[in-house]
Coordinates of C-alpha atoms and ligand atoms in Angstrom, one line a residue:
M29 CA 122.8 121.3 122.9
D30 CA 122.0 123.1 119.7
L31 CA 121.0 120.6 117.1
G32 CA 120.4 123.4 114.4
F33 CA 116.8 122.4 113.5
R34 CA 115.7 125.9 112.8
G35 CA 115.7 128.7 110.2
E36 CA 116.3 127.4 106.7
V37 CA 116.7 123.9 107.8
A38 CA 113.1 123.8 109.4
G39 CA 112.0 124.8 105.8
F40 CA 114.0 122.1 104.3
Y41 CA 112.8 119.5 106.7
Q42 CA 109.1 120.3 106.2
R43 CA 109.4 120.4 102.4
Y44 CA 111.8 117.5 101.7
R45 CA 111.6 115.0 104.6
R46 CA 109.9 111.9 104.1
G47 CA 106.5 111.2 106.2
Y48 CA 105.2 107.7 106.9
P49 CA 103.1 105.8 104.6
P50 CA 99.6 104.7 105.6
A51 CA 100.8 101.1 106.3
V52 CA 102.8 102.5 109.2
I53 CA 100.0 104.4 110.7
D54 CA 97.8 101.2 110.3
V55 CA 100.4 99.2 112.5
L56 CA 100.4 101.8 115.3
V57 CA 96.6 101.8 115.3
D58 CA 96.5 98.0 115.4
V59 CA 99.0 97.4 117.9
L60 CA 97.8 100.2 120.3
G61 CA 94.0 99.9 119.5
L62 CA 94.1 103.6 118.9
T63 CA 90.7 105.1 118.6
P64 CA 89.1 108.7 118.0
A65 CA 88.8 108.8 121.8
D66 CA 92.5 108.8 122.3
L67 CA 95.1 111.2 122.9
V68 CA 98.7 110.7 121.4
V69 CA 101.9 112.8 122.4
D70 CA 104.4 112.8 119.5
L71 CA 107.9 113.7 121.0
G72 CA 110.4 115.1 118.6
C73 CA 107.6 116.0 116.4
G74 CA 109.6 118.0 113.9
T75 CA 107.5 119.6 111.2
G76 CA 104.7 117.1 111.9
Q77 CA 105.6 114.1 109.6
L78 CA 104.1 111.7 112.2
S79 CA 101.9 113.7 114.4
I80 CA 99.6 114.7 111.3
P81 CA 98.7 111.3 109.8
V82 CA 98.3 110.1 113.4
A83 CA 96.0 112.9 114.1
R84 CA 93.6 111.7 111.5
R85 CA 93.1 108.6 113.3
V86 CA 92.8 109.6 117.0
G87 CA 91.0 112.2 119.1
A88 CA 94.0 114.6 119.4
V89 CA 97.8 114.6 119.1
L90 CA 100.0 117.0 121.1
G91 CA 103.4 117.5 119.1
V92 CA 106.4 118.3 121.5
D93 CA 109.6 119.7 120.3
P94 CA 112.3 121.9 121.5
E95 CA 112.6 123.8 118.3
P96 CA 110.1 126.4 117.8
D97 CA 110.8 127.0 114.0
M98 CA 109.9 123.2 113.6
L99 CA 106.7 123.6 115.7
A100 CA 105.5 126.8 113.7
L101 CA 105.9 124.8 110.5
A102 CA 104.1 121.8 111.9
R103 CA 101.2 124.0 112.9
R104 CA 101.1 125.6 109.5
T105 CA 101.3 122.2 107.8
A106 CA 98.5 120.7 110.0
D107 CA 96.2 123.9 109.4
E108 CA 96.8 123.6 105.6
A109 CA 96.0 120.0 105.6
G110 CA 92.7 120.6 107.6
V111 CA 93.9 118.7 110.6
H112 CA 92.7 120.8 113.5
N113 CA 92.9 118.3 116.5
T114 CA 96.7 118.9 117.0
S115 CA 98.4 121.2 119.5
W116 CA 102.0 122.1 119.6
M117 CA 104.2 122.5 122.6
V118 CA 107.9 123.5 123.1
G119 CA 109.6 120.8 125.2
S120 CA 112.0 118.0 125.1
D121 CA 112.3 114.4 126.8
R122 CA 113.6 116.0 129.9
E123 CA 110.0 117.5 130.4
V124 CA 107.9 114.5 130.4
T125 CA 107.3 114.9 134.1
R126 CA 105.8 118.4 133.3
L127 CA 103.2 116.6 130.9
R128 CA 102.3 114.2 133.6
A129 CA 101.4 117.1 135.8
V130 CA 99.3 118.8 133.0
L131 CA 97.5 115.5 132.2
G132 CA 96.5 114.8 135.8
Q133 CA 94.4 111.6 135.7
R134 CA 94.0 111.6 131.8
R135 CA 96.1 108.8 130.4
V136 CA 97.7 108.9 126.8
A137 CA 97.2 106.0 124.4
A138 CA 100.8 106.5 122.8
L139 CA 104.0 108.3 123.2
T140 CA 105.5 108.4 119.7
V141 CA 109.1 109.2 118.8
G142 CA 109.7 109.4 114.9
Q143 CA 113.2 109.5 114.0
A144 CA 114.5 111.5 117.1
L145 CA 115.1 108.9 120.0
H146 CA 118.9 109.1 119.2
W147 CA 118.9 112.6 120.9
M148 CA 117.1 111.5 123.9
D149 CA 117.8 109.6 127.1
H150 CA 115.8 106.7 126.3
R151 CA 115.8 104.7 129.5
K152 CA 115.0 107.8 131.5
L153 CA 112.2 108.8 129.1
F154 CA 110.6 105.4 129.0
S155 CA 110.3 104.9 132.6
S156 CA 109.1 108.3 133.3
A157 CA 106.4 108.1 130.4
T158 CA 105.2 104.6 131.2
P159 CA 102.9 105.7 134.1
M160 CA 101.2 108.2 131.5
L161 CA 99.9 105.3 129.4
R162 CA 96.4 104.0 129.3
P163 CA 96.0 100.2 129.4
G164 CA 96.8 98.6 126.1
G165 CA 98.5 101.9 125.2
G166 CA 102.3 102.2 124.6
I167 CA 105.5 103.8 123.3
A168 CA 106.3 103.6 119.6
V169 CA 109.8 104.3 118.4
L170 CA 110.0 104.8 114.6
T171 CA 113.1 104.8 112.6
N172 CA 112.3 106.4 109.1
G173 CA 114.9 104.6 106.9
I174 CA 118.7 105.1 106.7
P175 CA 120.5 108.3 106.2
L176 CA 120.6 109.1 102.2
W177 CA 124.4 108.9 102.2
L178 CA 124.8 105.6 104.3
Q179 CA 123.0 103.2 102.1
D180 CA 124.4 100.5 100.1
S181 CA 123.3 101.7 96.5
P182 CA 126.0 103.1 94.2
W183 CA 124.4 106.4 94.3
S184 CA 124.3 106.4 98.2
Q185 CA 128.2 105.6 98.1
A186 CA 128.7 108.4 95.5
L187 CA 126.7 110.7 97.7
R188 CA 128.7 109.8 100.9
Q189 CA 132.1 110.4 99.0
F190 CA 130.8 113.9 97.7
L191 CA 129.7 114.8 101.3
Q192 CA 132.9 113.5 103.0
D193 CA 135.0 115.4 100.6
W194 CA 132.9 118.6 100.9
F195 CA 132.9 118.7 104.8
G196 CA 136.3 116.9 105.3
T197 CA 135.0 114.4 107.8
T198 CA 134.0 110.7 107.8
L199 CA 130.1 110.2 107.8
Q200 CA 129.1 107.4 110.1
R201 CA 126.2 108.4 112.4
R202 CA 123.3 106.1 111.7
C203 CA 120.8 108.2 113.6
G204 CA 119.6 105.2 115.7
S205 CA 119.0 103.0 112.4
D206 CA 121.7 100.4 113.0
S207 CA 120.8 97.1 114.5
A208 CA 122.6 97.4 117.9
T209 CA 120.8 100.7 118.6
Q210 CA 117.4 99.1 117.6
L211 CA 118.2 96.2 120.1
E212 CA 119.0 98.8 122.6
Y213 CA 115.6 100.6 122.2
A214 CA 113.8 97.2 122.4
D215 CA 115.7 96.2 125.7
S216 CA 115.1 99.7 127.2
L217 CA 111.3 99.5 126.5
R218 CA 111.3 96.0 128.2
S219 CA 113.2 97.3 131.1
A220 CA 110.3 99.9 131.5
G221 CA 107.8 96.9 132.0
L222 CA 106.4 97.0 128.3
V223 CA 105.8 94.1 126.0
V224 CA 107.6 94.6 122.8
T225 CA 106.5 94.0 119.1
E226 CA 108.6 95.0 116.2
S227 CA 107.7 95.3 112.6
V228 CA 109.1 97.0 109.4
V229 CA 107.2 98.5 106.6
E230 CA 109.6 98.8 103.6
Y231 CA 108.9 100.6 100.2
A232 CA 110.9 102.0 97.4
D233 CA 110.9 105.5 96.0
E234 CA 112.5 107.4 93.3
L235 CA 114.0 110.7 94.3
T236 CA 114.5 113.8 92.0
L237 CA 117.9 115.6 92.3
E238 CA 116.0 118.4 93.9
Q239 CA 114.7 116.1 96.5
M240 CA 118.1 114.5 97.1
I241 CA 119.7 118.0 97.5
G242 CA 116.7 119.2 99.9
G243 CA 117.1 115.9 101.9
V244 CA 120.7 116.5 102.5
Y245 CA 120.0 120.1 103.5
S246 CA 117.3 119.0 105.9
A247 CA 119.8 116.7 107.6
L248 CA 122.4 119.5 108.2
S249 CA 122.3 121.9 111.4
V250 CA 122.1 125.6 110.3
T251 CA 125.7 126.1 110.9
Q252 CA 126.6 123.6 108.4
L253 CA 124.3 124.7 105.6
P254 CA 126.6 125.9 102.8
S255 CA 126.4 129.7 102.6
A256 CA 124.3 131.3 99.6
E257 CA 127.6 132.0 97.7
R258 CA 128.9 128.3 98.1
R259 CA 125.4 126.7 97.5
P260 CA 125.5 126.7 93.8
A261 CA 128.8 125.0 93.9
F262 CA 127.6 122.5 96.4
D263 CA 124.4 121.6 94.3
Q264 CA 126.5 121.2 91.2
G265 CA 129.1 119.2 92.9
L266 CA 126.2 116.8 94.4
A267 CA 124.6 116.6 90.9
D268 CA 127.8 115.7 89.1
A269 CA 128.5 113.1 91.7
L270 CA 125.2 111.4 91.1
A271 CA 125.0 112.0 87.4
S272 CA 126.0 108.4 86.3
H273 CA 123.9 106.8 88.9
G274 CA 120.4 107.5 87.9
P275 CA 117.4 106.5 88.6
L276 CA 118.1 107.5 92.2
V277 CA 115.7 104.8 93.8
E278 CA 115.8 104.6 97.5
N279 CA 114.7 101.5 99.7
V280 CA 113.1 102.9 102.8
P281 CA 112.6 100.4 105.7
V282 CA 110.6 102.1 108.3
A283 CA 111.3 100.2 111.4
M284 CA 108.7 100.3 114.4
I285 CA 109.5 99.1 117.8
I286 CA 106.3 99.3 120.1
G287 CA 106.4 98.7 123.7
H288 CA 102.8 98.5 125.0
V289 CA 101.1 98.1 128.5
Q290 CA 99.9 94.6 129.1
E291 CA 96.1 94.7 129.9
Ligands
SAM3 C1 115.0 114.2 112.6 S1 113.6 115.2 113.5 C2 112.2 114.0 113.4 C3 111.0 114.7 113.2 C4 109.9 113.9 112.9 N1 109.4 113.3 114.2 C5 110.0 112.8 111.7 O1 109.7 111.7 112.1 O2 110.4 113.3 110.7 C6 114.2 115.2 115.1 C7 113.4 116.1 115.8 O3 113.6 116.0 117.4 C8 113.8 117.2 117.8 N2 114.6 116.7 119.2 C9 116.0 116.9 119.4 N3 116.3 116.6 120.7 C10 115.1 116.4 121.2 C11 114.8 116.1 122.7 N4 115.9 116.1 123.5 N5 113.5 116.1 123.0 C12 112.5 116.2 122.1 N6 112.8 116.3 120.8 C13 114.1 116.6 120.2 C14 114.6 118.1 116.9 O4 114.3 119.5 117.3 C15 113.8 117.7 115.6 O5 112.6 118.4 115.4

């Protein structure tokens, strides 16, 4: 399936998509006992939002993603940040068994999945990845907030209305952030034999109009992006929709479901 995380969208993703605050990385380090001797695999790594801060705390991170454009930007971002203990591999959740073959006897401390599990077969993934984990290690599922247009605030409702009118469709997909899906993820980790802990790091942040537009573009597939000719009208329409709603403050709950191997 073509999810469209390429070309211009990859650029918008790298530039405008939220990373993860230090408190989130601290939880991963604490719960999984991550150390500078550890290897972490970040599946669905995108442009490295999670891989790069995790790499600062462990021995090495292997970022895996099916989209070469996302990986190219992840590599460049890591290099520019001086984070050189990262490697990047084209692959998907369906290829975890190949990773096991590459690793041989080596065990990973964590398989992290940041804001990407909703495109994967989580039950199959968790059962095939669990044998790769070192004692005390685990699988961490992170959900980075709620889509900008599905929040409860007045500005989010205005954004939703604008996008629904523009695209002529109802926007409902919560990208795994709804409570039913979160429960399903936890249950699936337990079914793979892991002990589950859950936490949420929540913070508030004000977005500029440019960040709001970039955030929306980063969530579209390349085939949905407004054409160059229509983009000024899209941007202006979005600005008009939000004009009476400033400041654009977003509450960002980062939900973490971590299944770890009992030692
Ligand atoms: C919303 S981005 C998340 C990027 C980053 N992990 C983050 O937290 O911001 C989702 C990423 O998952 C990747 N992806 C989609 N389907 C996948 C699959 N079946 N296996 C692995 N990655 C996948 C996409 O290419 C995209 O880069």
